[in-house]
């Protein structure tokens, strides 16, 4: 999109607007608002942001065991002595680890796949950390693998594929319950969620 | 806001989330979404963003004449030979220059105040480029000053103050018309806008 006047935006400003516009959910208007904010901001603030981006890319790596993000070799969860090594919770992304940790309901280990199977997007089995998961199940004292991939089509397909791979290894494979969200309204639940909730009903 | 699990966010990631969260309109959720996007992004993309921030802060300065943003001494508008130097359009921010340039309706010069009078926010006359404007009106062949500060309380107050300063200099002082926005709906116009539109009605 080039409109009259855009040639007046000096190159370093145009470049920052362009780079910010590549971020997800940041359109051209937001990108220029942020750019002009940074232009007015203290040098220190802008430098701290640039430095934080650089430092994160340089220092943050993936845990060699569970592929969660970390600095150094192993992540804080893998090095913790208070976690139960007999359980591995498989998630799609590092943010999912944080979501589960915030519940306080899980004390086992994790394994981050870094995506889900999506052949149409060009994401295949070998793009995910699946072989590494199978190696862990074979080599570590695991008795349960919780497949906490997202409750959507791709997540279900990924979980189904993992189930096939894990079945011969003699490990218990589970999946978090589907049902009505807490605080939700039965009237507004989609048919699939309500169906899952009825199917998974429990004795009181 | 600290919740369970947040201590698992490694320092460089937490720092970037914090720095991004200082940007206007970027809350903690968006900041972590952007951080995890950058974590997955190619090193080149993240480096380009960090570098664009640094370069902009280092290279971009204010035009010594009109205080629009530029690289070097004078801005592209002040150096252009095709602009009419007898008109100065006074705006609050550099983004306002772009907005006016996009209309294609103005071929004069600009003067950027870098704010508006707002004593309650601690922004006084001397914080704006007002004396520099008066010096230009005295020294340059100006016959019209267009006060294009924002059509809100602060912008009006700033325009009123400028009018008092400019009056003794014998220059024509104008303000863009107030009225109904193009494409707007009369039914939804606020009383003030509709009042201005009626007051400023023109013979057809």
XYZ file of C-alpha atoms in Angstrom:
408
model
C 0.000 0.000 0.000
C 1.627 3.230 -1.132
C -0.284 6.467 -0.864
C 0.640 10.097 -1.419
C 2.935 11.325 1.290
C 4.498 7.949 2.047
C 7.656 8.991 0.194
C 8.085 11.561 2.970
C 8.615 8.875 5.580
C 12.381 8.791 5.962
C 13.978 5.403 5.405
C 14.778 4.366 9.009
C 11.192 5.142 10.040
C 9.721 3.312 7.035
C 11.949 0.336 7.763
C 10.823 0.065 11.399
C 7.163 0.373 10.366
C 7.767 -2.449 7.889
C 9.541 -4.704 10.411
C 6.901 -4.147 13.102
C 4.202 -4.835 10.500
C 5.605 -8.346 10.043
C 4.589 -9.260 13.591
C 1.312 -11.169 13.948
C -1.686 -8.965 14.673
C 0.242 -5.736 13.970
C -1.238 -3.972 10.932
C 0.259 -0.937 9.144
C -1.597 1.540 11.401
C -0.433 -0.078 14.634
C 3.078 -0.433 13.221
C 3.300 3.285 12.529
C 1.764 4.179 15.889
C 4.379 2.027 17.649
C 7.166 3.467 15.493
C 6.245 7.044 16.318
C 5.944 6.083 19.965
C 9.482 4.682 19.903
C 10.663 7.773 18.052
C 9.455 9.950 20.935
C 10.494 7.463 23.634
C 13.676 7.824 25.655
C 16.722 6.366 23.931
C 17.073 3.987 26.868
C 13.631 2.485 26.392
C 14.127 1.879 22.678
C 17.600 0.485 23.253
C 16.295 -1.848 25.993
C 13.690 -3.222 23.585
C 16.198 -3.783 20.770
C 18.606 -5.383 23.220
C 15.884 -7.625 24.706
C 15.061 -8.970 21.239
C 18.723 -9.602 20.471
C 19.423 -11.204 23.875
C 16.417 -13.479 23.656
C 17.386 -14.784 20.225
C 20.975 -15.308 21.330
C 20.437 -16.847 24.746
C 17.212 -18.796 24.575
C 17.480 -22.353 23.293
C 15.402 -25.496 23.569
C 15.788 -27.952 26.421
C 17.677 -30.953 25.009
C 15.280 -33.306 26.790
C 11.753 -31.860 26.525
C 12.256 -29.028 23.960
C 10.706 -26.449 26.243
C 12.452 -23.083 25.988
C 15.369 -22.492 28.303
C 18.766 -20.925 28.702
C 21.453 -23.567 28.960
C 21.002 -27.272 28.360
C 17.990 -28.403 30.407
C 14.844 -26.424 31.284
C 13.867 -25.583 34.896
C 11.225 -28.325 34.894
C 13.589 -31.059 33.688
C 16.221 -30.087 36.263
C 13.720 -29.863 39.134
C 13.923 -32.703 41.651
C 10.322 -32.223 42.794
C 8.701 -33.310 39.505
C 7.292 -36.775 38.876
C 9.380 -38.343 36.063
C 6.810 -41.102 35.460
C 4.469 -38.710 33.631
C 5.100 -36.807 30.389
C 2.584 -34.220 29.229
C 2.859 -33.666 25.465
C 1.990 -30.137 24.268
C 2.224 -28.272 20.985
C 4.001 -25.096 22.096
C 6.082 -23.714 25.004
C 3.193 -21.368 25.895
C 1.077 -24.466 26.596
C 3.592 -25.500 29.267
C 3.049 -22.170 30.993
C -0.736 -22.525 30.735
C -0.628 -25.943 32.397
C 1.882 -24.826 35.043
C -0.448 -21.990 35.995
C -3.145 -24.510 36.949
C -0.863 -26.049 39.578
C -2.636 -29.345 38.806
C 0.302 -31.153 37.208
C 3.657 -32.144 38.692
C 5.077 -34.355 35.938
C 7.399 -33.548 33.047
C 6.624 -32.143 29.594
C 7.467 -32.738 25.971
C 6.988 -29.872 23.504
C 6.251 -30.994 19.933
C 6.685 -27.503 18.424
C 3.587 -27.669 16.290
C 0.939 -30.076 15.116
C 0.537 -32.289 12.089
C -0.882 -30.181 9.232
C 0.009 -31.596 5.811
C -1.847 -28.754 4.061
C 0.456 -26.247 5.777
C 3.447 -28.461 4.977
C 3.944 -29.597 8.578
C 4.662 -33.324 8.655
C 5.508 -35.866 11.328
C 9.252 -35.310 10.921
C 8.883 -31.569 11.595
C 7.710 -32.299 15.144
C 9.699 -33.654 18.094
C 7.906 -37.031 17.866
C 10.869 -39.378 17.516
C 12.471 -37.627 20.478
C 9.297 -38.300 22.515
C 9.345 -42.005 21.587
C 13.027 -42.215 22.555
C 12.198 -40.678 25.961
C 9.326 -43.119 26.547
C 11.670 -45.991 25.712
C 14.583 -44.717 27.813
C 12.943 -43.008 30.798
C 10.805 -44.559 33.594
C 7.562 -43.260 32.079
C 4.220 -44.865 32.868
C 1.802 -42.249 31.528
C 1.857 -39.959 28.507
C -0.800 -37.215 28.548
C -1.552 -35.983 25.041
C -2.411 -32.342 25.718
C -2.387 -31.180 22.109
C -5.074 -28.602 21.307
C -8.704 -29.760 21.278
C -9.082 -28.889 17.567
C -8.768 -30.783 14.284
C -4.974 -30.577 13.982
C -4.440 -31.276 17.674
C -6.747 -34.317 17.527
C -5.011 -35.637 14.411
C -1.620 -35.212 16.087
C -2.837 -36.967 19.242
C -4.226 -39.830 17.154
C -0.904 -40.276 15.366
C 0.996 -40.211 18.672
C -1.398 -42.800 20.144
C -0.558 -45.184 17.285
C 3.166 -44.648 17.873
C 2.910 -45.007 21.658
C 0.585 -48.029 21.828
C 3.312 -50.634 21.114
C 5.491 -49.165 23.890
C 3.144 -50.366 26.633
C 2.685 -46.958 28.225
C -0.619 -45.536 29.466
C -1.816 -42.832 27.069
C -4.392 -40.271 28.233
C -5.940 -37.055 26.954
C -7.346 -34.154 29.063
C -11.122 -34.280 29.471
C -13.401 -32.480 27.025
C -16.409 -30.784 28.518
C -18.065 -27.555 29.537
C -15.659 -24.754 30.471
C -15.923 -23.504 34.055
C -18.058 -20.379 34.213
C -19.570 -21.223 30.851
C -23.245 -21.195 30.029
C -24.807 -24.480 28.894
C -27.134 -22.574 26.582
C -24.181 -21.126 24.641
C -21.981 -24.227 24.493
C -21.359 -25.453 20.929
C -22.901 -28.874 20.115
C -19.492 -30.573 20.011
C -18.478 -29.347 23.463
C -21.885 -30.169 24.945
C -21.775 -33.612 23.285
C -18.326 -34.293 24.783
C -19.524 -33.106 28.188
C -22.524 -35.484 28.146
C -20.458 -38.378 26.886
C -17.857 -37.838 29.599
C -20.411 -37.376 32.412
C -19.376 -38.510 35.888
C -21.216 -40.028 38.805
C -21.700 -37.588 41.694
C 0.767 -9.800 37.951
C 2.606 -12.949 38.996
C 0.875 -16.298 38.783
C 2.024 -19.875 39.278
C 4.302 -20.980 36.473
C 5.621 -17.499 35.696
C 8.887 -18.324 37.451
C 9.403 -20.841 34.638
C 9.696 -18.096 32.029
C 13.436 -17.786 31.522
C 14.874 -14.314 32.065
C 15.505 -13.231 28.444
C 11.938 -14.189 27.520
C 10.468 -12.444 30.577
C 12.514 -9.351 29.774
C 11.285 -9.134 26.185
C 7.668 -9.637 27.329
C 8.202 -6.787 29.791
C 9.778 -4.440 27.222
C 7.083 -5.130 24.607
C 4.445 -4.597 27.289
C 5.674 -1.007 27.710
C 4.511 -0.148 24.180
C 1.123 1.582 23.936
C -1.761 -0.781 23.280
C 0.339 -3.891 23.940
C -0.935 -5.732 27.019
C 0.756 -8.684 28.761
C -1.030 -11.264 26.569
C -0.053 -9.594 23.298
C 3.468 -9.051 24.607
C 3.906 -12.758 25.287
C 2.325 -13.733 21.971
C 4.773 -11.439 20.134
C 7.690 -12.725 22.211
C 6.923 -16.352 21.396
C 6.468 -15.411 17.753
C 9.936 -13.827 17.727
C 11.328 -16.848 19.538
C 10.169 -19.073 16.683
C 10.994 -16.533 13.961
C 14.117 -16.728 11.836
C 17.144 -15.116 13.485
C 17.279 -12.710 10.530
C 13.775 -11.384 11.128
C 14.344 -10.778 14.824
C 17.727 -9.184 14.137
C 16.205 -6.936 11.449
C 13.614 -5.695 13.943
C 16.180 -5.005 16.677
C 18.417 -3.277 14.142
C 15.538 -1.177 12.745
C 14.749 0.123 16.244
C 18.395 0.954 16.898
C 18.906 2.583 13.471
C 15.792 4.705 13.780
C 16.794 6.047 17.177
C 20.331 6.763 15.948
C 19.611 8.276 12.551
C 16.284 10.049 12.794
C 16.411 13.639 14.012
C 14.151 16.663 13.789
C 14.299 19.113 10.877
C 16.077 22.241 12.170
C 13.462 24.425 10.461
C 10.044 22.786 10.871
C 10.806 20.035 13.443
C 9.324 17.320 11.253
C 11.261 14.056 11.488
C 14.124 13.615 9.068
C 17.603 12.222 8.585
C 20.126 15.017 8.200
C 19.490 18.714 8.747
C 16.350 19.633 6.811
C 13.294 17.474 6.080
C 12.242 16.517 2.515
C 9.446 19.106 2.568
C 11.671 22.003 3.658
C 14.267 21.135 0.984
C 11.672 20.721 -1.786
C 11.626 23.539 -4.361
C 8.019 22.813 -5.349
C 6.464 23.861 -2.033
C 4.854 27.225 -1.385
C 6.938 28.968 1.334
C 4.240 31.560 1.994
C 2.112 29.068 3.929
C 2.961 27.276 7.172
C 0.647 24.562 8.463
C 1.101 24.067 12.219
C 0.478 20.529 13.499
C 0.943 18.734 16.805
C 2.846 15.636 15.659
C 4.923 14.344 12.697
C 2.147 11.816 11.936
C -0.176 14.758 11.279
C 2.177 15.917 8.486
C 1.766 12.520 6.822
C -2.013 12.639 7.229
C -2.169 16.042 5.519
C 0.314 15.043 2.791
C -1.867 12.052 1.953
C -4.744 14.387 1.087
C -2.667 16.021 -1.650
C -4.608 19.214 -0.845
C -1.721 21.209 0.620
C 1.521 22.375 -1.014
C 2.889 24.726 1.653
C 5.356 24.109 4.485
C 4.795 22.718 7.984
C 5.719 23.414 11.561
C 5.508 20.566 14.081
C 4.838 21.680 17.675
C 5.514 18.256 19.218
C 2.497 18.299 21.456
C -0.254 20.543 22.692
C -0.679 22.764 25.704
C -1.875 20.655 28.638
C -0.937 22.149 31.999
C -2.558 19.251 33.860
C -0.179 16.850 32.087
C 2.708 19.243 32.743
C 3.000 20.363 29.112
C 3.501 24.123 28.961
C 4.110 26.660 26.219
C 7.910 26.341 26.494
C 7.716 22.560 25.887
C 6.377 23.166 22.382
C 8.174 24.592 19.325
C 6.191 27.833 19.577
C 9.035 30.376 19.789
C 10.628 28.680 16.775
C 7.341 29.139 14.874
C 7.188 32.835 15.740
C 10.826 33.255 14.636
C 9.961 31.642 11.294
C 6.923 33.880 10.776
C 9.123 36.900 11.483
C 12.032 35.761 9.284
C 10.391 33.916 6.380
C 8.069 35.277 3.647
C 4.964 33.809 5.292
C 1.506 35.224 4.607
C -0.699 32.480 6.076
C -0.396 30.247 9.134
C -2.881 27.355 9.227
C -3.436 26.133 12.778
C -4.106 22.427 12.187
C -3.892 21.328 15.807
C -6.364 18.605 16.759
C -10.070 19.544 16.901
C -10.263 18.697 20.613
C -9.942 20.670 23.867
C -6.128 20.689 24.025
C -5.771 21.385 20.303
C -8.249 24.269 20.491
C -6.482 25.734 23.532
C -3.135 25.491 21.727
C -4.564 27.128 18.596
C -6.063 29.935 20.687
C -2.702 30.596 22.356
C -0.946 30.607 18.978
C -3.530 33.010 17.564
C -2.743 35.501 20.364
C 0.999 35.175 19.615
C 0.580 35.455 15.856
C -1.922 38.313 15.747
C 0.665 41.102 16.317
C 2.818 39.736 13.471
C 0.303 40.755 10.799
C -0.003 37.289 9.280
C -3.267 35.672 8.174
C -4.200 32.912 10.674
C -6.663 30.183 9.632
C -7.958 26.899 11.037
C -9.264 23.885 9.026
C -13.070 23.758 8.761
C -15.115 21.844 11.330
C -18.079 19.922 9.978
C -19.527 16.546 9.080
C -16.960 13.917 8.050
C -17.272 12.583 4.496
C -19.177 9.305 4.474
C -20.586 10.085 7.899
C -24.195 9.784 8.893
C -25.956 12.972 10.057
C -28.030 10.923 12.476
C -24.891 9.736 14.312
C -22.954 13.005 14.323
C -22.285 14.334 17.827
C -24.052 17.638 18.670
C -20.785 19.597 18.616
C -19.824 18.392 15.124
C -23.330 18.939 13.784
C -23.419 22.391 15.397
C -20.104 23.330 13.751
C -21.347 21.995 10.418
C -24.502 24.132 10.557
C -22.635 27.196 11.740
C -20.108 26.834 8.895
C -22.745 26.135 6.212
C -21.933 27.305 2.686
C -24.023 28.659 -0.210
C -24.439 26.092 -3.016
